Structure formats: C-alpha cells, structure tokens
Amino acid sequence: MRLNKGIVQSAIEEFALSEDELKKVREDFKNEITLPPCPPSEKGALKSIPLRGGRPKGDGSSSLKMLPSFLSTPTGNESGTYLALDFGGTNVRVLKIKLLTKGEYEIVNKVAAPLIKAGEYDFIHKDATGEELFDFIAKLIKEAINGDKGEIRLGHTFSFPSEQLDLANAKLISWTKEFQTRNVEGENVTELLKAALKRANIENVIPVAVINDTVATLLTAAYADPNALIGSIYATGHNTCYLEKNYNGQPMILNLESGGFSKVPRNGFDLILDERSEKRGAQFLEKATSGRYVGELFSIAAAKALESDKLFDFSSVDLCDMITNNSTSHFIKLRTNYAPTPDEAELFAKLANNILTRSALLVTATFLGLYDRIGEENLSIGIDGSLYGKNPFLQEIISGELAKVSDKISAFKVEDGSAIGAAIAAAC
Ligand code: BGC
C-alpha cells in the first residue's frame, strides 16, 4: 500500500472552516428558525397544526422541521416513580426512575440491550420489521418491571424526527442515523409500542408521553436549572431543541431537527459520504458533525490517500483517541494495515483533529444562530451524548466559542438526559 501524502494534506485543508463560513452558518441557521404555521389558538387546536411533512414555512424553504413537543419546561416539582424507555441509538434502555424534585432523582432499576448482535439479530436492518423491533422492546420492559403488577406510567424517548399528535402519540416522519427497520416510518410509534405490550401481556405499563431526546435533555437540564432554554444531543446523531416562550401566547419546546439543516459548507468527502448513505440529500448538518459519520469521513479520506478500493472502518471513538492519546499510528495500522511513519501519523492526526474541530464549530455556530434568534438573555445549553460527554476537547471548543460571543450563554453536560427527561415528561 502506498500513501499519497498530498491527498491527506488537501483533506486537512478541506475540513478547515473559515470565520466567514462559520458566520454564514450562524446567520443562515438563525434565518431558518421560523415558527410553524397556524399556531394553536385554542385548547386542542395543536392537533390540527398543518406541519406539511414537518416543514415550518409556507414557502417550504427552511430545512428545520421545528416540531412542537406539546411540552414546556418543568417546574422542578415533578415527582413520583416512572418507567423511561430510551430508544434512539444502538442500545435500547428501560429504566425505573424516581423523581425527587429540583433536579434530584434516583435510578431504581435499569436494563439495556444492543439493537444489533452480530450473528444473532439486527433490529435496525431493512430485513427487520417494526413488530419485531417493538416485541424486543416489550421484552426489555418486562425485564425492567420484574414481575411488578402495580400500574406505572411510561415516558418514551424516541430520538427520530416525529410529528407529535399529542403528548402521548407521535408519528415517525423518517428514520435517520442509517436505521432501516420496515413498517415504522409513517406509523404512530406509541400504537406500535402499545400493540407489542399487549402481545407480551403487559397490562400495567401505560405509555403517557413520547418525546425527542433533545426535548428529554432540555427537560432534565431545566429540572435543575431554570436558565436552561436549549437542549442538544451530540452523539451518534445530532439535534437541538429550545423553549419558544411565545408560541401563540404559550411556551412550547420546539424540536428543530437541526441535523437536517442544509446550509452547511460541504467538501468532496461530504459528497461521497452522502452518496453512500441510506438517506441521500438529507441530514447535512448531522452528516458533518455526528458520531455516526465523522469516522466515516476520515475513512473516505484515508481510503483515497492510500488508494484503497475498500473503505476502512474508523469510528468516532478512534478519531477522539488519536487526538487525545497520541494513538494515530496504532489506529492507522489497525484499520488499514499500513504502518505510517511518524510524519505521516502526524498528518493523519491533524486530519482527525480538523474533522472533529469542524464538527464542534458547526454545532456551536447553530447554537449561536439560536442565541441570536432568542435574543439577549442568560441562557444555558444542556448537552447530552457520548461524543460530547466523553471528549473534553470538544466541550472546550464549544465553551470557548460561546465565551467569545457573550458571557450570557454557556453550555453544560447533562447526564442521562434522555432517560430522566422521559420520566419528567411522564410526570408532566
Ligand atoms: C434525529 C433526531 C435526534 C438526534 C439525536 C437525529 O438523527 O433525527 O431526532 O434528536 O438524531 O439522537
């Protein structure tokens, strides 16, 4: 195998963003934040908001879906014991959570299982059906309640773009993050869950709320901190929501589905990644930033530089490790079988750094666009997700960029936001 260093060098440059490009992302993002048409005027009217496939503007020009959640932020007084179903990444989790008010909670019980087990099953593959997937989830719920017959309310964090029908019901608009399970798109996921609970003879679990994971994160953040107005996930996928204080006269958390933001500067590697993806021409911000894709961007550039027909299998975790633990030579050899010289390894490390830095800068530019939209006030952004949570250097980029703009905006890490938020939503 031969390394074309020039290709790595030009990839490094292509992943670097200029100040002007970032400014434009911030501005474009702000301009795309518009409220859904026909906001609710009377009780019950929310049910009839015509979302036009989730697009907010009459002219259909915004790439942000702006989905109403039917929830405002919590008071902090929510209490009681609930089941939380957290579905949205490669693991599904069911937790029994006791809310103790004012940001305090206790996890009473927790079960988790991967959605893919090599050689055994794959519930996100196109051969799997929604029925099989929800039967698997019902089995986990059974494990979590552990024979308990008392009635318990369940909050469901479902981390995909969904049109909310009311707090308890949501229809999946389309899968993201390369999920392909059949017979779920266009369906009411609460109905699918209820049918699976029935098949599993579980009668005492009552699904009462279904929410996006960004909404769950914001609920968790605001349960402890009333200044939290923005919730974001920076993990396998990426997305942000915020509290709109005046949604036809009432506060409402809106899920931006910002991973679908389309005005993102893209280079040749982004175009190849998009071509290879399940949903071509969609999720441009997510494809440039999230854990599901940053490793693949590196793989595409490395395959080109090493003139390989086969795509390598670098993950976001590899990239983060290369930067923080000086392990680039190890990962290049492991994934490509090519042993780089120290100089070459340094170049690859720079590439990993630029891919991840671009990711964090783009995410921050959208936060700033939202900040510009909300206006000057003290606001904090609660962020959950493995890419953010496990990588202090990404946290520093985001906090540093926010601090350059104002001391009124800050970001903080939310632990277990998806699960705790589901319990809070069930309590609301
Ligand atoms: C989904 C969002 C979700 C995000 C983070 C994206 O792919 O479209 O609904 O919030 O991933 O999990």
Short mmCIF file of C-alpha atoms and ligand atoms in Angstrom, two decimals:
data_model
loop_
_atom_site.label_atom_id
_atom_site.label_comp_id
_atom_site.label_asym_id
_atom_site.label_seq_id
_atom_site.Cartn_x
_atom_site.Cartn_y
_atom_site.Cartn_z
CA MET A 1 0.00 0.00 0.00
CA ARG A 2 1.26 3.48 -0.86
CA LEU A 3 0.34 6.72 0.85
CA ASN A 4 -0.34 9.82 -1.20
CA LYS A 5 0.54 12.49 1.36
CA GLY A 6 -0.76 15.26 -0.87
CA ILE A 7 -4.29 13.86 -0.55
CA VAL A 8 -4.10 13.87 3.25
CA GLN A 9 -2.75 17.42 3.16
CA SER A 10 -5.54 18.66 0.95
CA ALA A 11 -8.15 16.81 3.07
CA ILE A 12 -6.79 18.62 6.13
CA GLU A 13 -7.38 21.93 4.38
CA GLU A 14 -10.81 20.96 3.11
CA PHE A 15 -12.02 20.21 6.63
CA ALA A 16 -10.88 23.59 7.97
CA LEU A 17 -13.62 26.23 8.06
CA SER A 18 -13.05 29.95 7.75
CA GLU A 19 -14.54 32.56 10.10
CA ASP A 20 -16.71 33.76 7.23
CA GLU A 21 -18.10 30.32 6.57
CA LEU A 22 -19.00 29.91 10.25
CA LYS A 23 -20.58 33.35 10.37
CA LYS A 24 -22.73 32.40 7.42
CA VAL A 25 -23.84 29.13 9.07
CA ARG A 26 -24.84 31.11 12.18
CA GLU A 27 -26.77 33.63 10.12
CA ASP A 28 -28.47 31.07 7.87
CA PHE A 29 -29.43 28.96 10.88
CA LYS A 30 -31.00 31.94 12.59
CA ASN A 31 -32.95 32.79 9.46
CA GLU A 32 -34.33 29.28 9.15
CA ILE A 33 -35.82 29.35 12.65
CA THR A 34 -39.41 30.26 11.95
CA LEU A 35 -42.47 29.15 13.86
CA PRO A 36 -44.75 26.51 12.37
CA PRO A 37 -47.75 27.99 10.55
CA CYS A 38 -51.26 28.11 12.03
CA PRO A 39 -50.11 28.12 15.64
CA PRO A 40 -52.69 26.88 18.15
CA SER A 41 -55.17 29.48 19.25
CA GLU A 42 -57.49 27.41 21.39
CA LYS A 43 -57.41 24.35 23.54
CA GLY A 44 -56.95 21.26 21.37
CA ALA A 45 -56.00 23.26 18.31
CA LEU A 46 -52.46 21.92 18.41
CA LYS A 47 -53.75 18.69 16.97
CA SER A 48 -54.52 20.42 13.73
CA ILE A 49 -51.27 22.27 13.06
CA PRO A 50 -50.51 21.50 9.44
CA LEU A 51 -46.82 20.67 9.56
CA ARG A 52 -46.54 19.86 5.86
CA GLY A 53 -44.26 16.94 6.41
CA GLY A 54 -42.61 18.81 9.21
CA ARG A 55 -41.66 21.90 7.21
CA PRO A 56 -42.43 25.10 9.05
CA LYS A 57 -42.62 27.81 6.40
CA GLY A 58 -45.37 28.42 3.96
CA ASP A 59 -42.84 28.52 1.12
CA GLY A 60 -41.17 25.32 2.35
CA SER A 61 -37.73 26.90 2.21
CA SER A 62 -36.47 26.07 5.71
CA SER A 63 -34.61 22.85 6.30
CA LEU A 64 -35.50 22.93 10.02
CA LYS A 65 -38.61 20.94 10.88
CA MET A 66 -39.46 22.92 14.07
CA LEU A 67 -41.68 20.23 15.60
CA PRO A 68 -43.90 21.20 18.57
CA SER A 69 -43.39 18.88 21.55
CA PHE A 70 -46.60 19.65 23.46
CA LEU A 71 -44.43 20.42 26.46
CA SER A 72 -42.95 23.42 28.21
CA THR A 73 -40.02 23.19 30.63
CA PRO A 74 -40.74 21.56 34.01
CA THR A 75 -41.42 23.42 37.26
CA GLY A 76 -38.88 21.36 39.20
CA ASN A 77 -41.64 19.98 41.45
CA GLU A 78 -42.33 16.86 39.38
CA SER A 79 -42.09 13.72 41.49
CA GLY A 80 -43.02 10.03 41.57
CA THR A 81 -41.76 6.80 40.03
CA TYR A 82 -41.92 6.23 36.28
CA LEU A 83 -40.58 3.95 33.59
CA ALA A 84 -38.34 5.55 30.99
CA LEU A 85 -37.82 3.92 27.62
CA ASP A 86 -34.81 5.35 25.82
CA PHE A 87 -34.70 4.42 22.14
CA GLY A 88 -32.55 6.20 19.62
CA GLY A 89 -29.04 4.83 19.31
CA THR A 90 -27.50 1.41 19.04
CA ASN A 91 -28.69 0.47 22.53
CA VAL A 92 -32.19 0.49 23.93
CA ARG A 93 -32.63 1.08 27.64
CA VAL A 94 -35.51 0.83 30.09
CA LEU A 95 -35.11 2.49 33.47
CA LYS A 96 -37.28 2.79 36.53
CA ILE A 97 -36.73 6.30 37.82
CA LYS A 98 -37.85 8.03 40.98
CA LEU A 99 -38.07 11.80 40.55
CA LEU A 100 -37.28 13.63 43.77
CA THR A 101 -37.87 17.27 42.60
CA LYS A 102 -35.44 20.13 41.92
CA GLY A 103 -33.07 18.20 39.69
CA GLU A 104 -32.77 15.24 42.03
CA TYR A 105 -33.65 11.70 41.01
CA GLU A 106 -32.82 8.10 41.72
CA ILE A 107 -32.41 5.32 39.17
CA VAL A 108 -34.15 2.38 40.80
CA ASN A 109 -33.59 -0.21 38.12
CA LYS A 110 -32.05 -0.33 34.68
CA VAL A 111 -31.95 -2.82 31.80
CA ALA A 112 -30.31 -2.32 28.43
CA ALA A 113 -29.67 -4.29 25.27
CA PRO A 114 -27.99 -3.63 21.93
CA LEU A 115 -30.20 -3.50 18.83
CA ILE A 116 -27.60 -5.43 16.84
CA LYS A 117 -25.89 -8.61 17.99
CA ALA A 118 -23.56 -9.97 15.31
CA GLY A 119 -24.70 -13.37 14.07
CA GLU A 120 -27.89 -13.26 16.20
CA TYR A 121 -30.13 -10.34 15.30
CA ASP A 122 -30.19 -6.84 13.82
CA PHE A 123 -33.33 -4.82 14.55
CA ILE A 124 -32.25 -1.74 12.59
CA HIS A 125 -31.61 -3.62 9.34
CA LYS A 126 -34.10 -3.42 6.47
CA ASP A 127 -34.97 -7.10 6.94
CA ALA A 128 -36.34 -6.39 10.43
CA THR A 129 -39.92 -5.21 10.94
CA GLY A 130 -41.37 -2.70 13.37
CA GLU A 131 -43.31 -5.50 15.01
CA GLU A 132 -40.11 -7.46 15.72
CA LEU A 133 -38.38 -4.34 16.99
CA PHE A 134 -41.19 -3.41 19.40
CA ASP A 135 -41.56 -7.02 20.59
CA PHE A 136 -37.88 -6.86 21.53
CA ILE A 137 -38.52 -3.59 23.39
CA ALA A 138 -41.55 -5.08 25.19
CA LYS A 139 -39.36 -7.96 26.38
CA LEU A 140 -36.96 -5.45 27.92
CA ILE A 141 -39.83 -3.60 29.58
CA LYS A 142 -40.97 -6.90 31.10
CA GLU A 143 -37.47 -7.40 32.48
CA ALA A 144 -37.41 -3.88 33.90
CA ILE A 145 -40.71 -4.20 35.79
CA ASN A 146 -39.53 -7.55 37.10
CA GLY A 147 -42.94 -9.05 37.89
CA ASP A 148 -44.27 -5.85 39.50
CA LYS A 149 -48.04 -5.70 38.88
CA GLY A 150 -48.66 -2.11 40.02
CA GLU A 151 -49.68 0.40 37.37
CA ILE A 152 -46.75 2.50 36.17
CA ARG A 153 -46.63 5.33 33.64
CA LEU A 154 -44.03 5.18 30.89
CA GLY A 155 -42.24 8.06 29.17
CA HIS A 156 -40.72 7.16 25.84
CA THR A 157 -37.75 8.99 24.38
CA PHE A 158 -37.88 8.27 20.67
CA SER A 159 -34.95 10.00 19.02
CA PHE A 160 -36.02 10.44 15.43
CA PRO A 161 -37.92 13.15 13.56
CA SER A 162 -41.51 12.59 14.55
CA GLU A 163 -44.72 14.52 14.13
CA GLN A 164 -46.26 14.85 17.54
CA LEU A 165 -50.04 14.19 17.53
CA ASP A 166 -50.34 14.94 21.23
CA LEU A 167 -48.01 14.36 24.19
CA ALA A 168 -48.62 10.61 24.12
CA ASN A 169 -48.57 9.97 20.38
CA ALA A 170 -46.06 10.65 17.63
CA LYS A 171 -45.70 9.52 14.06
CA LEU A 172 -42.19 8.74 12.74
CA ILE A 173 -41.58 11.04 9.76
CA SER A 174 -38.44 9.25 8.59
CA TRP A 175 -35.60 7.23 10.06
CA THR A 176 -32.17 8.84 10.43
CA LYS A 177 -28.78 7.52 11.62
CA GLU A 178 -28.97 4.76 8.98
CA PHE A 179 -31.86 2.94 10.69
CA GLN A 180 -33.88 0.96 8.12
CA THR A 181 -36.41 -1.17 10.04
CA ARG A 182 -39.51 -1.71 7.90
CA ASN A 183 -43.09 -0.67 8.73
CA VAL A 184 -42.25 2.10 11.19
CA GLU A 185 -41.93 5.23 9.01
CA GLY A 186 -45.28 7.00 8.88
CA GLU A 187 -46.59 4.98 11.85
CA ASN A 188 -47.66 6.12 15.31
CA VAL A 189 -44.87 4.66 17.43
CA THR A 190 -47.00 4.69 20.59
CA GLU A 191 -49.53 2.45 18.85
CA LEU A 192 -46.69 0.12 17.85
CA LEU A 193 -45.45 0.06 21.46
CA LYS A 194 -48.95 -0.50 22.89
CA ALA A 195 -49.58 -3.38 20.47
CA ALA A 196 -46.28 -5.00 21.49
CA LEU A 197 -47.09 -4.57 25.20
CA LYS A 198 -50.42 -6.28 24.56
CA ARG A 199 -48.76 -9.18 22.75
CA ALA A 200 -46.41 -9.54 25.70
CA ASN A 201 -49.37 -9.49 28.15
CA ILE A 202 -48.05 -6.39 29.90
CA GLU A 203 -51.15 -4.56 31.10
CA ASN A 204 -49.84 -2.36 33.88
CA VAL A 205 -47.42 -0.19 31.84
CA ILE A 206 -49.17 2.89 30.46
CA PRO A 207 -47.33 4.89 27.77
CA VAL A 208 -48.24 8.53 28.52
CA ALA A 209 -45.57 10.58 26.78
CA VAL A 210 -43.32 10.28 23.75
CA ILE A 211 -40.60 12.86 23.22
CA ASN A 212 -37.44 13.53 21.26
CA ASP A 213 -34.11 13.05 23.08
CA THR A 214 -33.25 16.75 22.74
CA VAL A 215 -36.54 17.57 24.46
CA ALA A 216 -35.71 14.99 27.16
CA THR A 217 -32.31 16.62 27.61
CA LEU A 218 -33.82 20.08 27.94
CA LEU A 219 -36.40 18.79 30.45
CA THR A 220 -33.59 17.24 32.50
CA ALA A 221 -31.44 20.36 32.29
CA ALA A 222 -34.33 22.67 33.23
CA TYR A 223 -35.46 20.35 36.07
CA ALA A 224 -32.33 21.60 37.86
CA ASP A 225 -31.60 24.93 36.15
CA PRO A 226 -34.35 27.37 35.10
CA ASN A 227 -31.91 29.15 32.77
CA ALA A 228 -31.69 26.08 30.56
CA LEU A 229 -33.57 27.00 27.40
CA ILE A 230 -31.76 24.86 24.84
CA GLY A 231 -31.28 21.09 24.80
CA SER A 232 -28.97 19.31 22.42
CA ILE A 233 -27.70 15.84 21.60
CA TYR A 234 -24.17 15.44 20.30
CA ALA A 235 -23.73 11.69 19.88
CA THR A 236 -24.46 9.08 17.18
CA GLY A 237 -26.89 11.70 15.90
CA HIS A 238 -27.10 15.44 16.37
CA ASN A 239 -30.07 17.69 17.02
CA THR A 240 -31.20 20.67 19.12
CA CYS A 241 -34.45 21.96 20.63
CA TYR A 242 -35.33 25.14 22.51
CA LEU A 243 -38.06 26.67 24.59
CA GLU A 244 -40.09 29.05 22.45
CA LYS A 245 -41.57 31.38 25.03
CA ASN A 246 -44.26 32.71 22.81
CA TYR A 247 -45.74 30.02 20.66
CA ASN A 248 -49.08 31.64 20.03
CA GLY A 249 -49.09 33.02 23.52
CA GLN A 250 -47.84 29.94 25.32
CA PRO A 251 -44.42 28.42 26.00
CA MET A 252 -43.58 25.36 23.92
CA ILE A 253 -40.44 23.33 23.39
CA LEU A 254 -39.76 23.08 19.66
CA ASN A 255 -37.62 20.31 18.22
CA LEU A 256 -35.61 21.90 15.43
CA GLU A 257 -34.38 18.62 13.91
CA SER A 258 -31.24 20.64 13.29
CA GLY A 259 -29.39 17.59 11.94
CA GLY A 260 -31.41 18.24 8.80
CA PHE A 261 -30.08 21.81 8.44
CA SER A 262 -28.92 22.01 4.83
CA LYS A 263 -26.87 25.22 4.57
CA VAL A 264 -23.66 23.56 5.63
CA PRO A 265 -20.42 24.06 3.69
CA ARG A 266 -19.59 20.68 2.17
CA ASN A 267 -16.41 19.32 0.59
CA GLY A 268 -15.79 16.38 -1.74
CA PHE A 269 -15.62 13.89 1.15
CA ASP A 270 -19.02 15.04 2.43
CA LEU A 271 -20.46 14.47 -1.03
CA ILE A 272 -19.08 10.91 -1.17
CA LEU A 273 -20.44 10.19 2.30
CA ASP A 274 -23.87 11.46 1.29
CA GLU A 275 -23.85 9.30 -1.85
CA ARG A 276 -23.11 6.21 0.25
CA SER A 277 -25.75 6.97 2.88
CA GLU A 278 -29.22 5.49 3.28
CA LYS A 279 -30.95 8.92 3.05
CA ARG A 280 -29.15 10.79 0.29
CA GLY A 281 -29.56 14.55 0.09
CA ALA A 282 -30.70 14.78 3.72
CA GLN A 283 -29.29 15.42 7.22
CA PHE A 284 -26.34 17.53 6.02
CA LEU A 285 -25.51 19.02 9.42
CA GLU A 286 -25.76 15.63 11.09
CA LYS A 287 -23.54 14.03 8.42
CA ALA A 288 -20.86 16.67 9.04
CA THR A 289 -20.96 16.52 12.81
CA SER A 290 -22.29 13.39 14.49
CA GLY A 291 -20.61 10.28 15.82
CA ARG A 292 -22.30 8.08 13.23
CA TYR A 293 -20.50 9.92 10.43
CA VAL A 294 -17.22 11.58 11.48
CA GLY A 295 -15.32 8.27 11.47
CA GLU A 296 -16.68 7.53 8.02
CA LEU A 297 -15.47 10.91 6.71
CA PHE A 298 -11.99 10.02 7.94
CA SER A 299 -12.29 6.54 6.35
CA ILE A 300 -13.21 8.04 2.98
CA ALA A 301 -10.21 10.40 3.06
CA ALA A 302 -7.84 7.64 4.24
CA ALA A 303 -9.03 5.23 1.53
CA LYS A 304 -8.43 7.90 -1.09
CA ALA A 305 -4.96 8.70 0.26
CA LEU A 306 -3.99 5.03 0.45
CA GLU A 307 -5.50 4.31 -2.96
CA SER A 308 -7.67 1.58 -1.49
CA ASP A 309 -10.88 0.38 -3.18
CA LYS A 310 -12.16 -0.87 0.14
CA LEU A 311 -13.47 1.62 2.68
CA PHE A 312 -11.86 1.41 6.11
CA ASP A 313 -13.77 1.26 9.33
CA PHE A 314 -12.64 4.17 11.51
CA SER A 315 -15.09 5.17 14.24
CA SER A 316 -15.61 8.47 16.02
CA VAL A 317 -14.06 6.85 19.10
CA ASP A 318 -10.88 6.07 17.08
CA LEU A 319 -10.64 9.70 15.97
CA CYS A 320 -11.05 11.04 19.50
CA ASP A 321 -8.49 8.57 20.80
CA MET A 322 -5.98 9.56 18.08
CA ILE A 323 -6.19 13.17 19.20
CA THR A 324 -6.17 12.72 22.94
CA ASN A 325 -3.94 9.68 23.38
CA ASN A 326 -1.44 10.12 20.60
CA SER A 327 -2.51 6.77 19.19
CA THR A 328 -2.75 7.64 15.49
CA SER A 329 -0.06 5.17 14.30
CA HIS A 330 -1.80 2.38 16.17
CA PHE A 331 -5.23 3.09 14.66
CA ILE A 332 -3.92 3.62 11.12
CA LYS A 333 -2.13 0.26 11.24
CA LEU A 334 -5.12 -1.45 12.89
CA ARG A 335 -7.75 -0.23 10.44
CA THR A 336 -5.75 -0.05 7.18
CA ASN A 337 -2.82 -2.39 7.70
CA TYR A 338 -0.49 0.43 6.59
CA ALA A 339 2.28 1.35 9.04
CA PRO A 340 2.70 5.15 8.83
CA THR A 341 5.99 6.93 9.53
CA PRO A 342 5.84 9.37 12.47
CA ASP A 343 5.43 12.27 10.00
CA GLU A 344 2.59 10.54 8.21
CA ALA A 345 0.90 9.68 11.51
CA GLU A 346 1.09 13.35 12.44
CA LEU A 347 -0.69 14.26 9.22
CA PHE A 348 -3.47 11.75 9.91
CA ALA A 349 -3.78 13.11 13.45
CA LYS A 350 -4.21 16.60 12.00
CA LEU A 351 -6.92 15.28 9.71
CA ALA A 352 -8.78 13.65 12.63
CA ASN A 353 -8.42 16.91 14.53
CA ASN A 354 -9.82 19.01 11.69
CA ILE A 355 -12.80 16.69 11.13
CA LEU A 356 -13.74 16.82 14.81
CA THR A 357 -13.00 20.53 15.20
CA ARG A 358 -15.18 21.29 12.19
CA SER A 359 -17.92 19.24 13.81
CA ALA A 360 -17.77 21.19 17.09
CA LEU A 361 -17.54 24.56 15.30
CA LEU A 362 -20.58 23.83 13.15
CA VAL A 363 -22.59 22.72 16.18
CA THR A 364 -21.57 25.92 18.00
CA ALA A 365 -22.48 28.09 15.02
CA THR A 366 -26.03 26.70 15.16
CA PHE A 367 -26.21 27.35 18.92
CA LEU A 368 -25.20 30.93 18.21
CA GLY A 369 -27.82 31.22 15.47
CA LEU A 370 -30.39 30.11 18.02
CA TYR A 371 -28.99 32.53 20.60
CA ASP A 372 -29.37 35.36 18.07
CA ARG A 373 -32.96 34.26 17.48
CA ILE A 374 -33.88 34.01 21.16
CA GLY A 375 -32.29 37.38 21.97
CA GLU A 376 -30.04 38.59 24.73
CA GLU A 377 -30.75 36.82 27.98
CA ASN A 378 -28.94 34.48 30.28
CA LEU A 379 -29.27 31.12 28.75
CA SER A 380 -27.63 27.79 29.16
CA ILE A 381 -27.49 24.85 26.80
CA GLY A 382 -27.80 21.36 28.23
CA ILE A 383 -25.92 18.87 26.06
CA ASP A 384 -26.08 15.10 26.32
CA GLY A 385 -24.45 12.44 24.19
CA SER A 386 -21.33 10.34 24.10
CA LEU A 387 -19.35 12.38 21.58
CA TYR A 388 -19.72 15.48 23.72
CA GLY A 389 -19.74 13.82 27.13
CA LYS A 390 -16.61 11.75 26.65
CA ASN A 391 -14.45 14.33 24.90
CA PRO A 392 -13.33 17.35 26.92
CA PHE A 393 -11.58 18.85 23.88
CA LEU A 394 -14.94 19.11 22.07
CA GLN A 395 -16.51 20.61 25.20
CA GLU A 396 -13.70 23.17 25.31
CA ILE A 397 -14.18 24.18 21.68
CA ILE A 398 -17.89 24.76 22.21
CA SER A 399 -17.49 26.63 25.51
CA GLY A 400 -14.58 28.67 24.14
CA GLU A 401 -16.53 29.75 21.04
CA LEU A 402 -19.59 30.66 23.11
CA ALA A 403 -17.48 32.66 25.56
CA LYS A 404 -16.01 34.68 22.68
CA VAL A 405 -19.53 35.91 21.89
CA SER A 406 -21.05 36.56 25.31
CA ASP A 407 -20.84 35.59 28.95
CA LYS A 408 -24.62 35.21 28.90
CA ILE A 409 -24.56 31.94 27.03
CA SER A 410 -22.92 28.75 28.26
CA ALA A 411 -23.05 25.01 27.73
CA PHE A 412 -23.04 22.23 30.27
CA LYS A 413 -23.08 18.46 30.25
CA VAL A 414 -26.33 16.66 31.05
CA GLU A 415 -26.01 13.10 32.34
CA ASP A 416 -28.64 10.54 31.38
CA GLY A 417 -30.77 13.31 29.87
CA SER A 418 -32.70 11.02 27.51
CA ALA A 419 -33.86 8.74 30.32
CA ILE A 420 -34.50 11.28 33.08
CA GLY A 421 -36.33 13.52 30.61
CA ALA A 422 -38.65 10.66 29.66
CA ALA A 423 -39.58 10.25 33.34
CA ILE A 424 -40.15 14.01 33.69
CA ALA A 425 -42.36 14.02 30.59
CA ALA A 426 -44.37 11.14 32.06
CA ALA A 427 -44.79 13.20 35.24
CA CYS A 428 -45.93 16.33 33.39
C1 BGC B 1 -32.65 12.53 14.85
C2 BGC B 1 -33.09 13.41 15.99
C3 BGC B 1 -32.34 13.07 17.25
C4 BGC B 1 -30.84 13.07 17.00
C5 BGC B 1 -30.03 12.69 18.22
C6 BGC B 1 -31.12 12.53 14.73
O1 BGC B 1 -30.72 11.61 13.77
O2 BGC B 1 -33.20 12.95 13.63
O3 BGC B 1 -34.48 13.30 16.19
O4 BGC B 1 -32.66 14.01 18.23
O5 BGC B 1 -30.54 12.16 15.96
O6 BGC B 1 -30.33 11.42 18.66
#
